[in-house]
PDB file of C-alpha atoms in Angstrom:
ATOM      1  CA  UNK A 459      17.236 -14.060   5.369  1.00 69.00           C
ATOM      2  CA  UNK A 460      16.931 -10.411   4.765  1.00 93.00           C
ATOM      3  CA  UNK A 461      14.472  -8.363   2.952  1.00 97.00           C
ATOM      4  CA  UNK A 462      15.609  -4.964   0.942  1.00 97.00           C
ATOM      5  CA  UNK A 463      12.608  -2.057   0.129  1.00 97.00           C
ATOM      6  CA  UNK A 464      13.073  -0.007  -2.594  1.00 97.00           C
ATOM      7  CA  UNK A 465      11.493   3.270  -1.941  1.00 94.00           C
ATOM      8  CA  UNK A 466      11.086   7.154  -2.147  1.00 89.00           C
ATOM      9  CA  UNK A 467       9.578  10.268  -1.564  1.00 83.00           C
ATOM     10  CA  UNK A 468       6.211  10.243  -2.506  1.00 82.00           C
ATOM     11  CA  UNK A 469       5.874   6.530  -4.110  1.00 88.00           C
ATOM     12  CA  UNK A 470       4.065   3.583  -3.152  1.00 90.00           C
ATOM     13  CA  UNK A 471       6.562   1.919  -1.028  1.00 92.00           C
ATOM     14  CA  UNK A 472       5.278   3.674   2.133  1.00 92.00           C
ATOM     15  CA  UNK A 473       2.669   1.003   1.456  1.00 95.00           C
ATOM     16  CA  UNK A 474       5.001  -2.733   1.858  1.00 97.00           C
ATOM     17  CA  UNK A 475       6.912   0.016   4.080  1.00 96.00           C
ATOM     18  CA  UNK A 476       3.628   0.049   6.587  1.00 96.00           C
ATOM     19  CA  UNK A 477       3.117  -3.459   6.244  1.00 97.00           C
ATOM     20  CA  UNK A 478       6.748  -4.383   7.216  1.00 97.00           C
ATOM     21  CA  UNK A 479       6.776  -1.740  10.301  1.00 96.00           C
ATOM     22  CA  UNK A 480       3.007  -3.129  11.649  1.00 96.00           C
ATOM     23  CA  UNK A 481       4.028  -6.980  11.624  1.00 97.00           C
ATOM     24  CA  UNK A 482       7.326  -6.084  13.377  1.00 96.00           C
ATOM     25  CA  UNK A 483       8.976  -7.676  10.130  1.00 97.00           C
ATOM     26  CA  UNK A 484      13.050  -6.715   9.445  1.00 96.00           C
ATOM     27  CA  UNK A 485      13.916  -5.342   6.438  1.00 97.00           C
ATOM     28  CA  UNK A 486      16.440  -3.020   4.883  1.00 96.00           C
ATOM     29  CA  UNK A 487      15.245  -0.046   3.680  1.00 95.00           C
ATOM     30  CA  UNK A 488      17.197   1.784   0.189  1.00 96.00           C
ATOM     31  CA  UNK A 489      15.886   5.030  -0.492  1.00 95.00           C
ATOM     32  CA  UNK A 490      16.549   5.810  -4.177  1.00 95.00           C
ATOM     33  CA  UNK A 491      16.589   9.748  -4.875  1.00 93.00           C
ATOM     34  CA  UNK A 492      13.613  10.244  -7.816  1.00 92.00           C
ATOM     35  CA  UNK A 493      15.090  13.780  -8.914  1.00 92.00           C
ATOM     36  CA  UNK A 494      18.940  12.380  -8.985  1.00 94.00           C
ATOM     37  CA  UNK A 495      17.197   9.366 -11.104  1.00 93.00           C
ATOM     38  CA  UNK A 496      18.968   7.001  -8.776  1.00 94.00           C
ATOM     39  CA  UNK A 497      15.962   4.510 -10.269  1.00 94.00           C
ATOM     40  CA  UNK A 498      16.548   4.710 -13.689  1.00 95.00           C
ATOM     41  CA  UNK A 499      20.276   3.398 -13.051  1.00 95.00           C
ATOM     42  CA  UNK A 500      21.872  -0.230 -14.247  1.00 95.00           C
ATOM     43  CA  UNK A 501      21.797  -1.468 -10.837  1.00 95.00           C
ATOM     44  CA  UNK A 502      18.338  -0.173  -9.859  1.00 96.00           C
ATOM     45  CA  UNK A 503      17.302  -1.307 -13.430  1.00 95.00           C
ATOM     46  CA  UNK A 504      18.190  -4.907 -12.822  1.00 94.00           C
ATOM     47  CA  UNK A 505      15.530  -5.292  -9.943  1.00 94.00           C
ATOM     48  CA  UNK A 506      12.926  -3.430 -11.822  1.00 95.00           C
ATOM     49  CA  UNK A 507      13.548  -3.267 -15.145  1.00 95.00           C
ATOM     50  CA  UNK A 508      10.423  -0.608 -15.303  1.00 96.00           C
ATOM     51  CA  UNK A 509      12.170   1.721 -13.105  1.00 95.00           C
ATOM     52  CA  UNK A 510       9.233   2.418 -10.890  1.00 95.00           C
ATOM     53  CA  UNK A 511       9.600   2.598  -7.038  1.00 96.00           C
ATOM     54  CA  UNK A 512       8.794  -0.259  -4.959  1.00 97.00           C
ATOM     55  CA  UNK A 513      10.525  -2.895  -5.335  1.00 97.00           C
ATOM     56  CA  UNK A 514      11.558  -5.713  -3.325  1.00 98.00           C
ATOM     57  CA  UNK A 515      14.299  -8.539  -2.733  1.00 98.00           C
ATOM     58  CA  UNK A 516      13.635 -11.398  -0.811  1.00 97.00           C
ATOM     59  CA  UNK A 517      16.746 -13.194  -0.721  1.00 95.00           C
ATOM     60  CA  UNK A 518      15.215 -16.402   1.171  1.00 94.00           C
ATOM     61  CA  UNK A 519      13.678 -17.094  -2.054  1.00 95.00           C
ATOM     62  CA  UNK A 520      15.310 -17.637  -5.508  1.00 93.00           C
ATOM     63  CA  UNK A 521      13.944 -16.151  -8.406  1.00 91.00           C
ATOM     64  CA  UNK A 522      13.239 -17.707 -11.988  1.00 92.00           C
ATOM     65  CA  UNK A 523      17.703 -16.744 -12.766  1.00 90.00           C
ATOM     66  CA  UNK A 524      18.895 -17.923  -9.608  1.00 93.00           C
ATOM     67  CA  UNK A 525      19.297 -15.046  -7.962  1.00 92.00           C
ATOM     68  CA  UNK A 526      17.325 -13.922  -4.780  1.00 96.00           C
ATOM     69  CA  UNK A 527      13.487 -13.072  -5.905  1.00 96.00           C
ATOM     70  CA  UNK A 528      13.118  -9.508  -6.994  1.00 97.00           C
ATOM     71  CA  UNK A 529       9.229  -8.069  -6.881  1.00 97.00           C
ATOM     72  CA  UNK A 530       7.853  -4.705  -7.959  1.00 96.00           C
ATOM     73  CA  UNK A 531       4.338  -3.612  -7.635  1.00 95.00           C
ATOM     74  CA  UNK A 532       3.345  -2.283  -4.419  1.00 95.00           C
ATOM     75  CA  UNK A 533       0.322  -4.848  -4.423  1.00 96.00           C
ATOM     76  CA  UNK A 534       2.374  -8.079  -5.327  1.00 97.00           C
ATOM     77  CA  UNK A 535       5.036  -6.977  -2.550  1.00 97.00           C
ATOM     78  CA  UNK A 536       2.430  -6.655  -0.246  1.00 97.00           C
ATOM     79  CA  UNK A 537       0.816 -10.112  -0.900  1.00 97.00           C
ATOM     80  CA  UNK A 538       4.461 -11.653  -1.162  1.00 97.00           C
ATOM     81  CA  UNK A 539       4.854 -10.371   2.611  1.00 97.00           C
ATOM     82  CA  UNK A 540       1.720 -11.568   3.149  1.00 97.00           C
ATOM     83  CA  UNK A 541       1.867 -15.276   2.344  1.00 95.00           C
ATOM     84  CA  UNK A 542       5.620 -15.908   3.150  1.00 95.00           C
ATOM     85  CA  UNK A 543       6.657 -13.446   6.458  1.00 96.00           C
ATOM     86  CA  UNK A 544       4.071 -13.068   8.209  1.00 95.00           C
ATOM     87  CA  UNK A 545       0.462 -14.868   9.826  1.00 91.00           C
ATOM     88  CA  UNK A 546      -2.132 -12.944   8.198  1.00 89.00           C
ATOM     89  CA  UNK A 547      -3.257 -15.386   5.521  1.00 93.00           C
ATOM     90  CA  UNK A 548      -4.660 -18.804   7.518  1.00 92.00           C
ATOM     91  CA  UNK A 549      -6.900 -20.201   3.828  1.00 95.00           C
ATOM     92  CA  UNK A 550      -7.372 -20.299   0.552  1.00 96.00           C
ATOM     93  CA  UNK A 551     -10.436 -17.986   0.773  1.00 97.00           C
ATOM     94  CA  UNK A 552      -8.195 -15.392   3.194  1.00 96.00           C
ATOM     95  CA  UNK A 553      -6.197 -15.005   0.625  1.00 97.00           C
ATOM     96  CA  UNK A 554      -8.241 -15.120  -2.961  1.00 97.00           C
ATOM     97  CA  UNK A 555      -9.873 -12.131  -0.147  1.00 97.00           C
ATOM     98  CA  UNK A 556      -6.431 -10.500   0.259  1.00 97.00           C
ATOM     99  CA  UNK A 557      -6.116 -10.564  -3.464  1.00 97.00           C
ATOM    100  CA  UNK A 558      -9.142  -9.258  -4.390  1.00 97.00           C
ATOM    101  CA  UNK A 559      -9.080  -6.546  -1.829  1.00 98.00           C
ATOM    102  CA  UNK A 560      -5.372  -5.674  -3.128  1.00 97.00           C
ATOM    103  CA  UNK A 561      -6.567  -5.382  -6.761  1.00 97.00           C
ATOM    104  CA  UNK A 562      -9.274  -3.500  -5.697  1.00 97.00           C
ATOM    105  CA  UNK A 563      -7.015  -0.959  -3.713  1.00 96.00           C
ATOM    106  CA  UNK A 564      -4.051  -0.749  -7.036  1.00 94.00           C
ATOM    107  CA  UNK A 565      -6.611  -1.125  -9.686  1.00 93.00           C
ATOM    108  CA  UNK A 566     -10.076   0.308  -9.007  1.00 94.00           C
ATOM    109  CA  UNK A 567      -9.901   2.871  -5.453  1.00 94.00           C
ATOM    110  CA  UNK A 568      -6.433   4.126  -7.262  1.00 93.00           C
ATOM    111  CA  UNK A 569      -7.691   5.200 -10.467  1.00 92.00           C
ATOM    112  CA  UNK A 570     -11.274   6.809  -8.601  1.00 91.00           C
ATOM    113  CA  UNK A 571      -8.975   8.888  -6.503  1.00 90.00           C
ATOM    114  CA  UNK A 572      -6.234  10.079  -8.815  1.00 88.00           C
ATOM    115  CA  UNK A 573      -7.731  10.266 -12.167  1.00 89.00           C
ATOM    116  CA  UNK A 574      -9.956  13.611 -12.133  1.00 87.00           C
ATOM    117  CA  UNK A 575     -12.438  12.301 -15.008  1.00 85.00           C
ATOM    118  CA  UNK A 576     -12.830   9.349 -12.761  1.00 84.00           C
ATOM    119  CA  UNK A 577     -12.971  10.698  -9.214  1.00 83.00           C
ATOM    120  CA  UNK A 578     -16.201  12.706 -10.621  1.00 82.00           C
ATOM    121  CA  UNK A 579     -17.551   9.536 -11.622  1.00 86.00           C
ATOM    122  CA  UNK A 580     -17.032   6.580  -9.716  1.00 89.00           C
ATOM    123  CA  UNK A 581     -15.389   8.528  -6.499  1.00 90.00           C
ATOM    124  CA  UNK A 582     -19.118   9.527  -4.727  1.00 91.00           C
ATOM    125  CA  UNK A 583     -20.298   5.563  -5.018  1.00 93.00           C
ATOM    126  CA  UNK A 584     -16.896   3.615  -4.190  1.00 94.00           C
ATOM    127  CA  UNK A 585     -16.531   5.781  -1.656  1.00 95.00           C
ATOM    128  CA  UNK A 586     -20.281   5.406  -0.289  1.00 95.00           C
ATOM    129  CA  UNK A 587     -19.870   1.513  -0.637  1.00 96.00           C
ATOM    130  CA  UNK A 588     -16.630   1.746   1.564  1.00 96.00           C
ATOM    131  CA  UNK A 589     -18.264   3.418   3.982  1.00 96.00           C
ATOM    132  CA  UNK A 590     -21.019   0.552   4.430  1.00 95.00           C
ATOM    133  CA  UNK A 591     -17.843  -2.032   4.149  1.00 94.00           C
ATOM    134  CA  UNK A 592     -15.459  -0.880   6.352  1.00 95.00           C
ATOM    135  CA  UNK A 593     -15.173  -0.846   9.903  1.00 92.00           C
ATOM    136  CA  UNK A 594     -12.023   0.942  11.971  1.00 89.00           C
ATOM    137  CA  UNK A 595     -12.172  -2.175  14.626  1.00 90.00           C
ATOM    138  CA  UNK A 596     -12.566  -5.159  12.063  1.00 93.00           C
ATOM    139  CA  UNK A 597      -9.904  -6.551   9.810  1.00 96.00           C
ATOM    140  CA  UNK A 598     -11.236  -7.126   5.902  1.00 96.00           C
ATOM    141  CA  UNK A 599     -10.083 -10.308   5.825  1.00 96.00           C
ATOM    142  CA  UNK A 600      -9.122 -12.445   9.012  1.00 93.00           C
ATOM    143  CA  UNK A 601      -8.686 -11.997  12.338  1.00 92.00           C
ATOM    144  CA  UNK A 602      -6.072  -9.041  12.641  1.00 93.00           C
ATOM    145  CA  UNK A 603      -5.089  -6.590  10.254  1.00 96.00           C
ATOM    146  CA  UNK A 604      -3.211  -7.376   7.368  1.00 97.00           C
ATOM    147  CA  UNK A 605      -1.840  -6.745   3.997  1.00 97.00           C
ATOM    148  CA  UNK A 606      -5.891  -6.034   2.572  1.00 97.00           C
ATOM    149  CA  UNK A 607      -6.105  -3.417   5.233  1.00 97.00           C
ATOM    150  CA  UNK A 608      -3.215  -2.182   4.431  1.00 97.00           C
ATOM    151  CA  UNK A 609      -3.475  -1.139   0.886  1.00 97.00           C
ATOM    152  CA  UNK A 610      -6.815   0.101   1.144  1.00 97.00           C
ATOM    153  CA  UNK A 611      -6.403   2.223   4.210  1.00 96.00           C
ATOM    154  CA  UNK A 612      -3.337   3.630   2.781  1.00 95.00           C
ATOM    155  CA  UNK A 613      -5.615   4.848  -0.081  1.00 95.00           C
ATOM    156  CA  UNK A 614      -7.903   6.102   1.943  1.00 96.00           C
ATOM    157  CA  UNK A 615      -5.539   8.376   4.264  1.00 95.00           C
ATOM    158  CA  UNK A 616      -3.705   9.737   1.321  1.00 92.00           C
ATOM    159  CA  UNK A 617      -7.074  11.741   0.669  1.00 93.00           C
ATOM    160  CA  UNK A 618      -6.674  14.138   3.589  1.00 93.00           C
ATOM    161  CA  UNK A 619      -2.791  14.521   2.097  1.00 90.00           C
ATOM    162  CA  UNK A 620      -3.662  14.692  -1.590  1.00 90.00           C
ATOM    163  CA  UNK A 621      -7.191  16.494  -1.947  1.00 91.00           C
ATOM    164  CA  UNK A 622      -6.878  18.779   1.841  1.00 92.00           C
ATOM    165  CA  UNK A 623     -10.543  20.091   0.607  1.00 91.00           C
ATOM    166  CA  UNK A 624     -12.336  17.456  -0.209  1.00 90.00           C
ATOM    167  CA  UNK A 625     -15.682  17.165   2.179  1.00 92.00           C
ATOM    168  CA  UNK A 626     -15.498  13.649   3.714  1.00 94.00           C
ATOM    169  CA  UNK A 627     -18.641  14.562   6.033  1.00 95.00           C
ATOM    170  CA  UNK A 628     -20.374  11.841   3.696  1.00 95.00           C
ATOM    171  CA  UNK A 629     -18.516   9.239   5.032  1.00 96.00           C
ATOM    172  CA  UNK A 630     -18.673   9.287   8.405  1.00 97.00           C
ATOM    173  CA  UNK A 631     -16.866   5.735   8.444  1.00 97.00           C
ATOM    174  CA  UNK A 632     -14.164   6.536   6.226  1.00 96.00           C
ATOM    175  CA  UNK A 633     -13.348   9.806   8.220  1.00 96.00           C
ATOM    176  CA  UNK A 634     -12.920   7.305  11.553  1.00 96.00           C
ATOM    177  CA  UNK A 635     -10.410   5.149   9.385  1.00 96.00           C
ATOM    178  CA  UNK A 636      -8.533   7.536   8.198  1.00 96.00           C
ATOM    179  CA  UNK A 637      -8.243   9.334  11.862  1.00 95.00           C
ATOM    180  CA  UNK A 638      -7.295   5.341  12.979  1.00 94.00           C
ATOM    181  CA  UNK A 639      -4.601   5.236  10.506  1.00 95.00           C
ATOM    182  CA  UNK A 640      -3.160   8.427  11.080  1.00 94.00           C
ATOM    183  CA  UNK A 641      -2.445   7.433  14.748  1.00 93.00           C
ATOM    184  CA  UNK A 642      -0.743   4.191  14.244  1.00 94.00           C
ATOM    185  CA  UNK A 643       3.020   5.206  14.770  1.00 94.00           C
ATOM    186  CA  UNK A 644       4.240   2.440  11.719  1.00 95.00           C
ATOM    187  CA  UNK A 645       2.026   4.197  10.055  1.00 94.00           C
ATOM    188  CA  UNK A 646       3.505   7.232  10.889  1.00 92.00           C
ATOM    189  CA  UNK A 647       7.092   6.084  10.821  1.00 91.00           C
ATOM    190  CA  UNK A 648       6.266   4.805   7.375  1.00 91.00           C
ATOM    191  CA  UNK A 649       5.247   7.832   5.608  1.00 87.00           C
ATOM    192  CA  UNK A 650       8.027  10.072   7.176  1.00 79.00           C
ATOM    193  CA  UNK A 651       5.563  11.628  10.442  1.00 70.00           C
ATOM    194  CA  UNK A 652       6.965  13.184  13.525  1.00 55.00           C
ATOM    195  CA  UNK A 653       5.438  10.218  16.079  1.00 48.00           C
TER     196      UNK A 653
END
């Protein structure tokens, strides 16, 4: 069984790229070069016809053609790893949880953070709600942290990265997540840190 990442600089593989390195899970790691448009090649093309980086294959598992399963999306890789490598998801509610917390993380946090005309809006009150939900020494769903965690806290610590002056002092929660996150070496090894 091996797994293959598709990744590179600055994409959203550095979040199934976390996930792999925290559960200790082996995987093969192809970093496609963005400004050569390695991803917009036949062979890249074949795993994601989209062309957008992540993507995964999972060749334990055969795919609608026979072939080993191919997966893009950072959130559907992340819940693939979820339910079939690793522990994190124990029942049907963990993972209709894991699921929600992942579409919240792609579809809703995403757009409030990167999308100016939305960050005015709905940035102050998601983030104000996180602040109430989260908590650096408690999972969102389960017992230990997983692929929920994951995506949202990789969110989260892109702020400091993306938007250096933005006043966090609000969110008093958030700021002790992000600090968490920033000292986990997979983490770390994950988005290219010294450790």
């Amino acid at each position: 069984m091996s797994l293959t990442l598709y990744g590179g600089q600055r994409t959203r593989a550095s979040m199934p790229r976390w996930y792999l390195e925290e559960k200790g899970i082996a995987y093969n790691l192809v970093e496609l070069d963005l400004q050569a448009k390695q991803h917009r090649e036949p062979d890249y093309l074949a795993i994601n016809p989209f062309g957008k980086l992540p993507a995964l294959v999972d060749d334990s598992l055969v795919g609608p053609d026979g072939a080993p399963l191919t997966l893009f999306e950072s959130g559907a890789i992340l819940q693939h790893l979820a339910d079939c490598h690793s522990d994190d998801i124990q029942t049907a509610s963990e993972r209709a949880l894991t699921s929600q917390w992942l579409l919240f993380a792609n579809a809703t946090l995403a757009i409030a953070l990167f999308v100016p005309s939305n960050r005015e809006r709905e940035f102050p009150r998601l983030m104000a709600e996180l602040n109430q939900q989260l908590d650096p020494a408690k999972p969102l769903v389960g017992r230990s942290w997983g692929a929920a965690d994951c995506a949202v806290q990789a969110y989260l610590a892109y702020l400091p990265i993306f938007f250096p002056d933005l006043d966090l002092s609000p969110y008093p929660t958030i700021q002790a997540v992000i600090a968490s996150v920033q000292q986990r070496p997979a983490y770390r090894k994950a988005m290219g840190m010294q450790s």
